[in-house]
mmCIF file of C-alpha atoms and ligand atoms in Angstrom:
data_model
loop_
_atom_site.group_PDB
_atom_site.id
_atom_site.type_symbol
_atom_site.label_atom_id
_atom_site.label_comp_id
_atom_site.label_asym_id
_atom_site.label_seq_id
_atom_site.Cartn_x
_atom_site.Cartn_y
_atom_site.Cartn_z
ATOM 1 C CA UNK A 201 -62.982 1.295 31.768
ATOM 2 C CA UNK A 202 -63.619 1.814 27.923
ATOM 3 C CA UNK A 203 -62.467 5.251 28.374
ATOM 4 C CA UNK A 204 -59.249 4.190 30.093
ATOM 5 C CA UNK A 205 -58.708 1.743 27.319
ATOM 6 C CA UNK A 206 -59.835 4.577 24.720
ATOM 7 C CA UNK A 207 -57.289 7.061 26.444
ATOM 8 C CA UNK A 208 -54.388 4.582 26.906
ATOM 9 C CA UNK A 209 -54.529 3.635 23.450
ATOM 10 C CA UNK A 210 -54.240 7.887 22.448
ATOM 11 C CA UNK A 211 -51.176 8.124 25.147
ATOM 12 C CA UNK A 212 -50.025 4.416 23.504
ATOM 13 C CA UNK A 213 -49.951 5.903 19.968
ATOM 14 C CA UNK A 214 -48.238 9.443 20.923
ATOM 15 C CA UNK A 215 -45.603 7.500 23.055
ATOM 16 C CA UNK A 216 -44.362 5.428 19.571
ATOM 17 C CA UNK A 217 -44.555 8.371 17.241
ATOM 18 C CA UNK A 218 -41.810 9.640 19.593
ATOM 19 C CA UNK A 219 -39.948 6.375 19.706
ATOM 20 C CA UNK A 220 -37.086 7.298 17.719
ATOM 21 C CA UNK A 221 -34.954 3.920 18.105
ATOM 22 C CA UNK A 222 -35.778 0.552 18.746
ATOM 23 C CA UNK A 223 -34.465 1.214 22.597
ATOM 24 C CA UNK A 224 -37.038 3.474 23.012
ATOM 25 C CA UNK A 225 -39.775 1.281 20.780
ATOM 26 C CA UNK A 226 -38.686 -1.735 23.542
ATOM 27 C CA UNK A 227 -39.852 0.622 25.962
ATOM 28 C CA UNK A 228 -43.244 1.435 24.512
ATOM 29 C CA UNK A 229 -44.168 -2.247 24.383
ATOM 30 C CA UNK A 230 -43.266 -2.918 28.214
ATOM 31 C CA UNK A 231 -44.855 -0.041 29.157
ATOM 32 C CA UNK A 232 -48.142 -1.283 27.627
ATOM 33 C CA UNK A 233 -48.161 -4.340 26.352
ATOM 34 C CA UNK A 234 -45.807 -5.879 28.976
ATOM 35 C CA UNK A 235 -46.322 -8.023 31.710
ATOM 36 C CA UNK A 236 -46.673 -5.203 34.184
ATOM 37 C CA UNK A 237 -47.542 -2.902 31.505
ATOM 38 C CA UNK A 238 -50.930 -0.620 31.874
ATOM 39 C CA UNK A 239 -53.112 -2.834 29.198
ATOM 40 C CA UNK A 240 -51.882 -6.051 30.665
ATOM 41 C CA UNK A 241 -53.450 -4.097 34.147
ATOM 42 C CA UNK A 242 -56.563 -3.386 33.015
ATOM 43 C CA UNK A 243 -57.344 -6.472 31.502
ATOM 44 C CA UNK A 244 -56.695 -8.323 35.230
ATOM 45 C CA UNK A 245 -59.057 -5.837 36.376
ATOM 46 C CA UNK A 246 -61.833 -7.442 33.999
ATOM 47 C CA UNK A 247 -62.794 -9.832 36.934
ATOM 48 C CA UNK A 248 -64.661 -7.469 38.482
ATOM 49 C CA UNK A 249 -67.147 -6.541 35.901
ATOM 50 C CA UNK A 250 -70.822 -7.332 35.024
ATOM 51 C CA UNK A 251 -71.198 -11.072 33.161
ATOM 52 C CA UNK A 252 -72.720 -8.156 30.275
ATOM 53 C CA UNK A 253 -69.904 -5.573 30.641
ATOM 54 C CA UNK A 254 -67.083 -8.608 30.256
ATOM 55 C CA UNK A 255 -67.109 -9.695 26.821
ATOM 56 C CA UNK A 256 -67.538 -5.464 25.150
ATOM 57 C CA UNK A 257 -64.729 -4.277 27.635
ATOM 58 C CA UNK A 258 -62.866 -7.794 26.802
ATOM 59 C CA UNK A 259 -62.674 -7.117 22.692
ATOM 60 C CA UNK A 260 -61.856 -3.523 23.558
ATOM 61 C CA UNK A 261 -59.287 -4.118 25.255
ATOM 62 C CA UNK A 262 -57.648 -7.111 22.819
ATOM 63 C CA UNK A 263 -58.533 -4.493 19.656
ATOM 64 C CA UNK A 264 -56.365 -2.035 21.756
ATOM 65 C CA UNK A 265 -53.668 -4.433 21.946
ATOM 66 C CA UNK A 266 -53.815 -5.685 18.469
ATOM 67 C CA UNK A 267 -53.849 -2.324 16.934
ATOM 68 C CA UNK A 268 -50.729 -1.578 19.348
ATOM 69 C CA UNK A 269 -49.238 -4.442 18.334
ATOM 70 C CA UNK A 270 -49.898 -3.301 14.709
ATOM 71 C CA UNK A 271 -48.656 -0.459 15.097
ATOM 72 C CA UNK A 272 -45.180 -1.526 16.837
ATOM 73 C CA UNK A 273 -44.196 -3.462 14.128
ATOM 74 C CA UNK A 274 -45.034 -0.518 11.451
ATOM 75 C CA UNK A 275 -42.939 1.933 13.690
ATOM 76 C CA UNK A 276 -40.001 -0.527 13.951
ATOM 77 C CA UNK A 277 -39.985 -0.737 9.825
ATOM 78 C CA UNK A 278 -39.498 2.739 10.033
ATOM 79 C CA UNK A 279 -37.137 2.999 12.298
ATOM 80 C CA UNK A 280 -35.199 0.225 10.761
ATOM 81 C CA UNK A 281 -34.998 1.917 7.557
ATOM 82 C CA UNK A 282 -34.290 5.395 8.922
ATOM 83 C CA UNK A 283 -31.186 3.547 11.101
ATOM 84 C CA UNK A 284 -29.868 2.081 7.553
ATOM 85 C CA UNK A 285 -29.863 5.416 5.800
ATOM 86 C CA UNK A 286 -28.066 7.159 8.791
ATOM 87 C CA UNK A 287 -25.714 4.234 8.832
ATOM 88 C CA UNK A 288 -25.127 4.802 4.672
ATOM 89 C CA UNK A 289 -25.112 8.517 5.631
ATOM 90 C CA UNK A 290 -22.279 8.210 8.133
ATOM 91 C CA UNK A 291 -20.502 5.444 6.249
ATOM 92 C CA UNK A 292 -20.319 7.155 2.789
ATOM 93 C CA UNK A 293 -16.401 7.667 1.559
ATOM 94 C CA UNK A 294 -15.717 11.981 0.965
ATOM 95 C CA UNK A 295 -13.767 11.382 -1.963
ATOM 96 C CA UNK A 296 -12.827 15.219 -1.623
ATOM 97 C CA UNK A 297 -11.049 15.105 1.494
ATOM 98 C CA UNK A 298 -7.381 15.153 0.474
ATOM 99 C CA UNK A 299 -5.472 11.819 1.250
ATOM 100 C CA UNK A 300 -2.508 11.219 3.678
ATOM 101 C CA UNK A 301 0.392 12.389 1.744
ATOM 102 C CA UNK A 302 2.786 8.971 0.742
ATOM 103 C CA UNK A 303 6.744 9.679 0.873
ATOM 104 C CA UNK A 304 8.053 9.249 -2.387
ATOM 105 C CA UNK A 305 11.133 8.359 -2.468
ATOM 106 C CA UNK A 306 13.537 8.962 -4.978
ATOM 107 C CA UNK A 307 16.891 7.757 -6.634
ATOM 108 C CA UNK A 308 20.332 8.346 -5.033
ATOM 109 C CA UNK A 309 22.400 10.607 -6.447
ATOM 110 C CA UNK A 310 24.722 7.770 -6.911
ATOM 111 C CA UNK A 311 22.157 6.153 -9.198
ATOM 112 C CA UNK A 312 21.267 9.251 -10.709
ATOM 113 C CA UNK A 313 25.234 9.340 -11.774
ATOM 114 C CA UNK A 314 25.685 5.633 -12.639
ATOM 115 C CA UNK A 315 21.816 5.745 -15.023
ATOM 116 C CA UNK A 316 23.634 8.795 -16.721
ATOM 117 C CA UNK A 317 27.145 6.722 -17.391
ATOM 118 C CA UNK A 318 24.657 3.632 -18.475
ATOM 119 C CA UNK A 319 23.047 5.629 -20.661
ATOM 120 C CA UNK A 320 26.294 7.187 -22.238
ATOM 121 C CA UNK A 321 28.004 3.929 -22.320
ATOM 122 C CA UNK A 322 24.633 1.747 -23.839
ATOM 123 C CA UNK A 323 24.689 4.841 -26.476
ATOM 124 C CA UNK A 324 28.674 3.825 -27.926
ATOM 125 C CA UNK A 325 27.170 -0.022 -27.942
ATOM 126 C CA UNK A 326 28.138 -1.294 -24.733
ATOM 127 C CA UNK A 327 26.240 -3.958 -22.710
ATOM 128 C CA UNK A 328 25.964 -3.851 -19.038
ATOM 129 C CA UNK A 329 27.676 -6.703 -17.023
ATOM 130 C CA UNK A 330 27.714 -8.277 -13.017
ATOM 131 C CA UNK A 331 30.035 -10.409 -11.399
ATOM 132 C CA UNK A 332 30.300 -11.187 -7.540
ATOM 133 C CA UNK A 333 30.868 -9.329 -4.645
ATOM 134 C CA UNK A 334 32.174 -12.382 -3.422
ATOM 135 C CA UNK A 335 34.808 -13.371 -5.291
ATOM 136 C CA UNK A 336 37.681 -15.925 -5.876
ATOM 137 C CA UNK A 337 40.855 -14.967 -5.228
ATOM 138 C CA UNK A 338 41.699 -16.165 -8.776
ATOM 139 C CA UNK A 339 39.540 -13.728 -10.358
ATOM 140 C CA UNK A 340 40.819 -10.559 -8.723
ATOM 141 C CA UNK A 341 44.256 -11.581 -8.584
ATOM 142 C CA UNK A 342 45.801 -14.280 -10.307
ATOM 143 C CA UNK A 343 43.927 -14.177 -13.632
ATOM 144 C CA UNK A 344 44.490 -10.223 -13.785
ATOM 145 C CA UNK A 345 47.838 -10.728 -13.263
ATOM 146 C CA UNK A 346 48.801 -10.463 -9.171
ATOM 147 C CA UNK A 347 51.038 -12.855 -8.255
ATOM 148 C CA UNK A 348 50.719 -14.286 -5.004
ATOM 149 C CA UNK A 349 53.150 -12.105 -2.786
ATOM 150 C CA UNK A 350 51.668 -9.171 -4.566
ATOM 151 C CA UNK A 351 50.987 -6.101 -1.932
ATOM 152 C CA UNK A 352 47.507 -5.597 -2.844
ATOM 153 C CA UNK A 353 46.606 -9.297 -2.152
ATOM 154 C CA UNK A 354 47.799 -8.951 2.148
ATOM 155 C CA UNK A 355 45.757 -9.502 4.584
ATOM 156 C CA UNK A 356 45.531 -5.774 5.748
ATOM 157 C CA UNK A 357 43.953 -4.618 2.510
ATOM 158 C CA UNK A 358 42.243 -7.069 1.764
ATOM 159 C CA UNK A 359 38.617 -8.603 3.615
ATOM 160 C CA UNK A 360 39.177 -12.507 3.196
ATOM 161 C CA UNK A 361 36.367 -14.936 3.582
ATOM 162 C CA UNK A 362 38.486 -18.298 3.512
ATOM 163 C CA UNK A 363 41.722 -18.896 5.824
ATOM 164 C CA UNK A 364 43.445 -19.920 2.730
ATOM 165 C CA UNK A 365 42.964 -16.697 0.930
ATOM 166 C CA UNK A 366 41.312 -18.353 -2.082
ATOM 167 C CA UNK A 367 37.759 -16.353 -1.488
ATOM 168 C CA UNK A 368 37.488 -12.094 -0.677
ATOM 169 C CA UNK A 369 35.444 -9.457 -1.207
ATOM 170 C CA UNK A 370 36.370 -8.184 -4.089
ATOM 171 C CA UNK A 371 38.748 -4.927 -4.084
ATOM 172 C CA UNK A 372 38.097 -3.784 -7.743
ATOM 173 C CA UNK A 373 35.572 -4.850 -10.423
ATOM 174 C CA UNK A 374 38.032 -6.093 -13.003
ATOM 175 C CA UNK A 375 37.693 -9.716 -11.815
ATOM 176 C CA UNK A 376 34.394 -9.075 -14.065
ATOM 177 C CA UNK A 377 36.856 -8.647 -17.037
ATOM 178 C CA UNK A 378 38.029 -11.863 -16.786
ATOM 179 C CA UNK A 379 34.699 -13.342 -16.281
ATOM 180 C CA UNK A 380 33.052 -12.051 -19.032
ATOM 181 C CA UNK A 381 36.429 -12.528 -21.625
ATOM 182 C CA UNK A 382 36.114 -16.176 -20.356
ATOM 183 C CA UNK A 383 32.720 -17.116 -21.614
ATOM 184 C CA UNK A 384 32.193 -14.757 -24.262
ATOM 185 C CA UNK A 385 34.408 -14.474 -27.828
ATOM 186 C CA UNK A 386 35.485 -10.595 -28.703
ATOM 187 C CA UNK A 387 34.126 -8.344 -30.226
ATOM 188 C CA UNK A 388 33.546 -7.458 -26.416
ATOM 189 C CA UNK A 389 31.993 -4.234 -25.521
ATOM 190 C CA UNK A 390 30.916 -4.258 -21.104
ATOM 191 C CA UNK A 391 31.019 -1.538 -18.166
ATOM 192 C CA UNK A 392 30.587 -3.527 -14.932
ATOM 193 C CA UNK A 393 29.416 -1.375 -12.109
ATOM 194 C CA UNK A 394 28.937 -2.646 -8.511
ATOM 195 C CA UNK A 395 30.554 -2.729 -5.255
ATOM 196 C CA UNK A 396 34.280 -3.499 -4.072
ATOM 197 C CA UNK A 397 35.897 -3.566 -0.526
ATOM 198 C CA UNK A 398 39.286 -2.419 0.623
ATOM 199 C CA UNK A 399 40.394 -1.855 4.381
ATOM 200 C CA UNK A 400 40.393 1.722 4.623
ATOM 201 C CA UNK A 401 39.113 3.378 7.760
ATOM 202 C CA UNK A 402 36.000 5.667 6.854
ATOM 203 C CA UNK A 403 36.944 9.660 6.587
ATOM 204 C CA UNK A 404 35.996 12.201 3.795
ATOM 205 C CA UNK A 405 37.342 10.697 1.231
ATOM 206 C CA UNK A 406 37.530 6.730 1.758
ATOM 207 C CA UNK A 407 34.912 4.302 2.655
ATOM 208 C CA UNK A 408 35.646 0.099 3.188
ATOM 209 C CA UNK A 409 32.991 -0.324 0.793
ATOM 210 C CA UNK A 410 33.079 1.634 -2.281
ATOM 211 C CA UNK A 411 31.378 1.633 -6.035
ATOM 212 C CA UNK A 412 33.353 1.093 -9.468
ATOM 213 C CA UNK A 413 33.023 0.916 -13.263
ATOM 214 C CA UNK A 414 34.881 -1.463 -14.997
ATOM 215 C CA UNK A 415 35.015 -0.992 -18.620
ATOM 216 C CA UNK A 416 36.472 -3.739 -21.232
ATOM 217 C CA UNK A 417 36.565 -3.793 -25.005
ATOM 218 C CA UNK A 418 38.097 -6.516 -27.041
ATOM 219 C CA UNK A 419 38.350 -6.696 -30.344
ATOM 220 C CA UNK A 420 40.499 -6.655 -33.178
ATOM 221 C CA UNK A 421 42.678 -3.490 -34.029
ATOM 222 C CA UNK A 422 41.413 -2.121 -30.861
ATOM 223 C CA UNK A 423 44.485 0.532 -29.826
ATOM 224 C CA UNK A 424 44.558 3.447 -26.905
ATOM 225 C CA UNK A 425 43.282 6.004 -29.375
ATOM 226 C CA UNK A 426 39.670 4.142 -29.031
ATOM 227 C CA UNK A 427 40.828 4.258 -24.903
ATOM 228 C CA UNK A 428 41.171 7.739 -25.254
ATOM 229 C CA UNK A 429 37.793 8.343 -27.262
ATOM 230 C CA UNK A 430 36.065 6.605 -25.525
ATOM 231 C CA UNK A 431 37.092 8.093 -22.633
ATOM 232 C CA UNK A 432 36.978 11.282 -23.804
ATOM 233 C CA UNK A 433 33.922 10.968 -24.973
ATOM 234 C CA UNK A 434 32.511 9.755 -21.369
ATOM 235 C CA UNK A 435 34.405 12.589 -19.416
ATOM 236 C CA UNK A 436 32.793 15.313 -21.767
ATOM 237 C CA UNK A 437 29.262 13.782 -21.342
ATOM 238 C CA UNK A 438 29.304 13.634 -17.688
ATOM 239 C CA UNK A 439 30.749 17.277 -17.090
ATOM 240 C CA UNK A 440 30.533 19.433 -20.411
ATOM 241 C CA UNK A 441 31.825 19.547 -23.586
ATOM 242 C CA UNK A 442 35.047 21.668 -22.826
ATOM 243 C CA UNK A 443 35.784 19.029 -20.063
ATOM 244 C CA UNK A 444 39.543 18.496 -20.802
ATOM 245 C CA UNK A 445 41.606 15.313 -19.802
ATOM 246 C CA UNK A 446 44.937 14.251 -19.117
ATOM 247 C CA UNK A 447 46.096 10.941 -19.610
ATOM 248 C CA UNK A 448 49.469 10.331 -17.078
ATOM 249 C CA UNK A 449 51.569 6.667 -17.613
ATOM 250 C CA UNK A 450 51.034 4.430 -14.632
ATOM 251 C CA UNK A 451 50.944 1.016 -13.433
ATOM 252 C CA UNK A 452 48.499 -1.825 -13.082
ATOM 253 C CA UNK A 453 49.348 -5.285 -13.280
ATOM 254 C CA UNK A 454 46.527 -6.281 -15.493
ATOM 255 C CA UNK A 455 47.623 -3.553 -17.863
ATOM 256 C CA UNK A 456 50.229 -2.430 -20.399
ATOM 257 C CA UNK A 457 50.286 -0.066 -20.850
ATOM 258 C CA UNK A 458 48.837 1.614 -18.480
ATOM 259 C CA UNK A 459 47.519 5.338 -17.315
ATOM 260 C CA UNK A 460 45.749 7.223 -15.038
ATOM 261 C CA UNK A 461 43.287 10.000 -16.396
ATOM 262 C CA UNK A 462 42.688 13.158 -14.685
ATOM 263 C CA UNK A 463 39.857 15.684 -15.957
ATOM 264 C CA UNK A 464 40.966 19.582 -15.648
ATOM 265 C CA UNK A 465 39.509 21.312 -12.379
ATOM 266 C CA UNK A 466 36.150 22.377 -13.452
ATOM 267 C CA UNK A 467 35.571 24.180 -10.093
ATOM 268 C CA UNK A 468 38.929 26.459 -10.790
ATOM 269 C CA UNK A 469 39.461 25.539 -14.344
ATOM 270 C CA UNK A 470 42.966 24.637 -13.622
ATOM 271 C CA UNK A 471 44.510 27.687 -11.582
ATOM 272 C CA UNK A 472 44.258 25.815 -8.411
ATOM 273 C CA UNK A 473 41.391 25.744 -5.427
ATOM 274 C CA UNK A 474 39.853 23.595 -2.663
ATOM 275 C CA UNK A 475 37.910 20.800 -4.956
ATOM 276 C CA UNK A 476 40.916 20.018 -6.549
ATOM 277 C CA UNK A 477 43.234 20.779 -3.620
ATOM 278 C CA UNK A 478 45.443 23.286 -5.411
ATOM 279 C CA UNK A 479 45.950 20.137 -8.659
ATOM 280 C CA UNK A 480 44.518 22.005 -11.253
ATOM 281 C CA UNK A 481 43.569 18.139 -12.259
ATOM 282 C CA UNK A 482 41.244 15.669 -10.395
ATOM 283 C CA UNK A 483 42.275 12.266 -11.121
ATOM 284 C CA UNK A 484 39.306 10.126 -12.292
ATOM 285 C CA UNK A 485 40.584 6.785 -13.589
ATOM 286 C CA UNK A 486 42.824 4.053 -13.990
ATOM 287 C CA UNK A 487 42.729 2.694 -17.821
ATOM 288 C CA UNK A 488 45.335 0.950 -20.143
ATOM 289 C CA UNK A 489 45.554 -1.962 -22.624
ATOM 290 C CA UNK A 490 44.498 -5.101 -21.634
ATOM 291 C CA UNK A 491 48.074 -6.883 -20.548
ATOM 292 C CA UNK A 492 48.441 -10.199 -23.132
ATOM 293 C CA UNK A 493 48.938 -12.515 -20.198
ATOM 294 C CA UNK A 494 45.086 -11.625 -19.174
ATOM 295 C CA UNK A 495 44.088 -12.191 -22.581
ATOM 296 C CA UNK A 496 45.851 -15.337 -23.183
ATOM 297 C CA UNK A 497 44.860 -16.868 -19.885
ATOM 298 C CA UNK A 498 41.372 -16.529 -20.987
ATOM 299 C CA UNK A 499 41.980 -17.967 -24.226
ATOM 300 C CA UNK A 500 41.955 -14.702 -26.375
ATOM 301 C CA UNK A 501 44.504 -14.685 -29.102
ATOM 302 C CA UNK A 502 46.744 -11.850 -28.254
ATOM 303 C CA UNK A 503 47.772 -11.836 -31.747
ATOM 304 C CA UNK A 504 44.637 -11.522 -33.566
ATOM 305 C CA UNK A 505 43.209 -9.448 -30.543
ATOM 306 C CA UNK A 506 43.833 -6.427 -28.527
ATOM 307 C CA UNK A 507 41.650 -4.585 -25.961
ATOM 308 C CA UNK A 508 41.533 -1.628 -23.381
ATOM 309 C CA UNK A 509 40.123 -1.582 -19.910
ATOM 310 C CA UNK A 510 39.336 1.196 -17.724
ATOM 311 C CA UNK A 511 38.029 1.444 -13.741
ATOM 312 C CA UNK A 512 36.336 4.310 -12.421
ATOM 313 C CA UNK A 513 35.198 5.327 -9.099
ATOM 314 C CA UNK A 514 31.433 5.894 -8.828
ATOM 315 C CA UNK A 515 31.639 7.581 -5.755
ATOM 316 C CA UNK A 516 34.100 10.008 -6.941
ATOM 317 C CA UNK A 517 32.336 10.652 -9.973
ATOM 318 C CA UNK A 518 29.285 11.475 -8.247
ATOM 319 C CA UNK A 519 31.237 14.077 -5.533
ATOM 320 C CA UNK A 520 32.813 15.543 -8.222
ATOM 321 C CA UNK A 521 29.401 15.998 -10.177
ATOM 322 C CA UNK A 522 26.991 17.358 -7.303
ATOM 323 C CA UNK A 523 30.463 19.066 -5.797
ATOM 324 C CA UNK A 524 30.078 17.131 -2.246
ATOM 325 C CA UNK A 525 32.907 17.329 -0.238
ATOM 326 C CA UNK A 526 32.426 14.435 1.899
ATOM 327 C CA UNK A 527 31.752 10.895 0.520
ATOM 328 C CA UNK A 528 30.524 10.024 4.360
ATOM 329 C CA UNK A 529 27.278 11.729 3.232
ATOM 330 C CA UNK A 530 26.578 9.264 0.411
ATOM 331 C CA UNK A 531 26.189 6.640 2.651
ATOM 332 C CA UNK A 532 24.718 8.307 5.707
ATOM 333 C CA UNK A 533 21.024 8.008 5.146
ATOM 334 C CA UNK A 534 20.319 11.615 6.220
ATOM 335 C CA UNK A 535 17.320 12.967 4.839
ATOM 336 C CA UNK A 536 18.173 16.441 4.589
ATOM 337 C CA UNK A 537 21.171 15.755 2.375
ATOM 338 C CA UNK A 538 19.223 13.058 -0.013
ATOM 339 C CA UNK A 539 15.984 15.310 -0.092
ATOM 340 C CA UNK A 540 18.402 17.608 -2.239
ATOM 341 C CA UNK A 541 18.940 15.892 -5.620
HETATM 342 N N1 LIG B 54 41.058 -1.935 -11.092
HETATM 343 C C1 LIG B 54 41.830 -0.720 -11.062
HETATM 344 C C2 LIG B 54 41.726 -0.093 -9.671
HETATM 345 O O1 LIG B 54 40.903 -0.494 -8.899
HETATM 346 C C3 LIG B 54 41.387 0.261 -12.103
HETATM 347 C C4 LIG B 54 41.631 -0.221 -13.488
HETATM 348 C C5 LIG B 54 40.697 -0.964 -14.178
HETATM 349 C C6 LIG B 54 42.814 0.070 -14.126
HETATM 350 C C7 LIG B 54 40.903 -1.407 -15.439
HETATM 351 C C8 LIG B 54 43.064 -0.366 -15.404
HETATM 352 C C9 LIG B 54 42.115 -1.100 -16.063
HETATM 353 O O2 LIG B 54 42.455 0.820 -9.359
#
């Protein structure tokens, strides 16, 4: 029996330096130390040995056991601490492996146009104001001097909030003109870009909801020969230096007087073609001289005062600048046309 003690505890020792995971350590413990495990046996077979044999084969057999035991726990620290490093091992961050690649996105080329008319219009001294989208009637009409009864104010052109006509959706940005002439003094020096509605159906060259700039400047002495510079000035930054412009007599009611300015064909350079559909001129902008009636009704001395005001489509600018032929595709979303600029 001391042998088979003697031998188990060989075959006990070989079995845990093989354990490589506490699954397999479990399973060295049942096997021998367990209830049905081959120690556990021998030691029930004690009963049947000599009163002299008992007590040597007995502290064998628990020295076997304790050393096991010993020996158990020493082979779980080890396998404990190999389990954390694997874990660290398989955890650890590859800061080499490239990332997932982020879309960027960028601006639109209408943003890209109106930063670059900012920039041009911040640069003569101008200040950047906003007014609302929604807007009262009196604002866009009345005050800018559009009678009730006026074309532009009916019901077909026009998106009305309020059943009594005294709230739209702005159809122009000059309502900002009055705004900011009403609660500041001249000298006055804005461009108001943002958003104005007008029931057109969509095709290449209208949309219900477009983009203007308004420009105002108040001040004393002010004549259309600062229009004109300033203008001028604006037209030659956006498209080159030998940009040339023509300034035509026309008619808005918050004007007098008043124009519309056209920029030579810079596709064709004036002989005629598809951008400027045979023209030789794209028109660009309304402008004129701030009409006295808007100045007086918001308490500006039309005496002591004069001003100009100009509107210019943002959309337009930008088709003209990126020659796009379709203003559908600034407000389409597609990917492959936006990934361009
Ligand atoms: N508001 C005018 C339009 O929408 C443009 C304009 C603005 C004309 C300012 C003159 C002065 O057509």
């Amino acid at each position: 029996m001391k042998e088979q003690l003697e031998k188990l505890k060989i075959e006990a020792m070989a079995a845990l330096e093989a354990a490589a995971d506490r699954a397999a350590l479990e399973g060295v413990r049942v096997r021998f130390l367990g209830k049905k495990g081959e120690i556990t046996a021998i030691l029930k077979q004690m009963g049947g040995l000599s009163a002299k044999e008992r007590p040597v084969i007995g502290q064998l057999a628990n020295l076997v056991r304790a050393d096991l035991e010993d020996a158990i726990e020493e082979r779980d620290a080890v396998i404990e601490e190999k389990e954390l490093a694997d874990r660290l091992l398989n955890e650890a961050l590859d800061v080499t492996i490239p990332g997932t690649t982020v879309l960027i996105g960028h601006r639109h080329p209408m943003s890209i146009v109106l930063d670059e008319a900012k920039d041009i219009f911040i640069g003569m001294g101008f200040s950047i104001a906003e007014g609302p989208e929604v807007e009262l009637s009196v604002y866009d009409f009345d005050k800018l001097n559009i009678p009730v009864g006026h074309t532009v104010r009916e019901w077909q052109d026009t998106f009305y909030i309020t059943e009594d006509e005294s709230v739209h959706l702005r159809c122009q940005t000059s309502p900002v003109q009055v705004r900011v002439m009403e609660r500041t003094r001249p000298p006055i020096r804005i461009i108001s870009p943002g958003r104005v509605y007008r029931k057109d159906d969509v095709d290449a060259t209208h949309s219900p909801m477009f983009h203007q700039i308004e420009g105002l400047v108040v001040d004393k002495g002010i004549t259309m020969g600062n229009l004109k510079g300033t203008l001028n000035a604006l037209v030659k930054k956006l498209y080159g230096e030998n940009t040339t412009t023509r300034f035509r007599p026309h008619h808005f009611p918050f004007t007098e007087p008043s124009c519309e300015v056209d920029v030579r064909c810079f596709s064709c350079g004036g002989s005629g073609c598809r951008v400027c559909k045979g023209e030789g001129w794209i028109e660009l902008l309304g402008a004129g001289m701030v009409h006295p009636k808007v100045l007086a009704g918001c308490g500006i001395d039309s005496d002591i005062y004069s001003g100009f005001a100009f509107g210019v489509g943002l959309d337009r600018m930008t088709l003209l600048r990126y020659s796009i032929d379709d203003m559908r595709l600034l407000f389409e979303n597609d990917m492959r046309f936006l990934r361009q600029f």
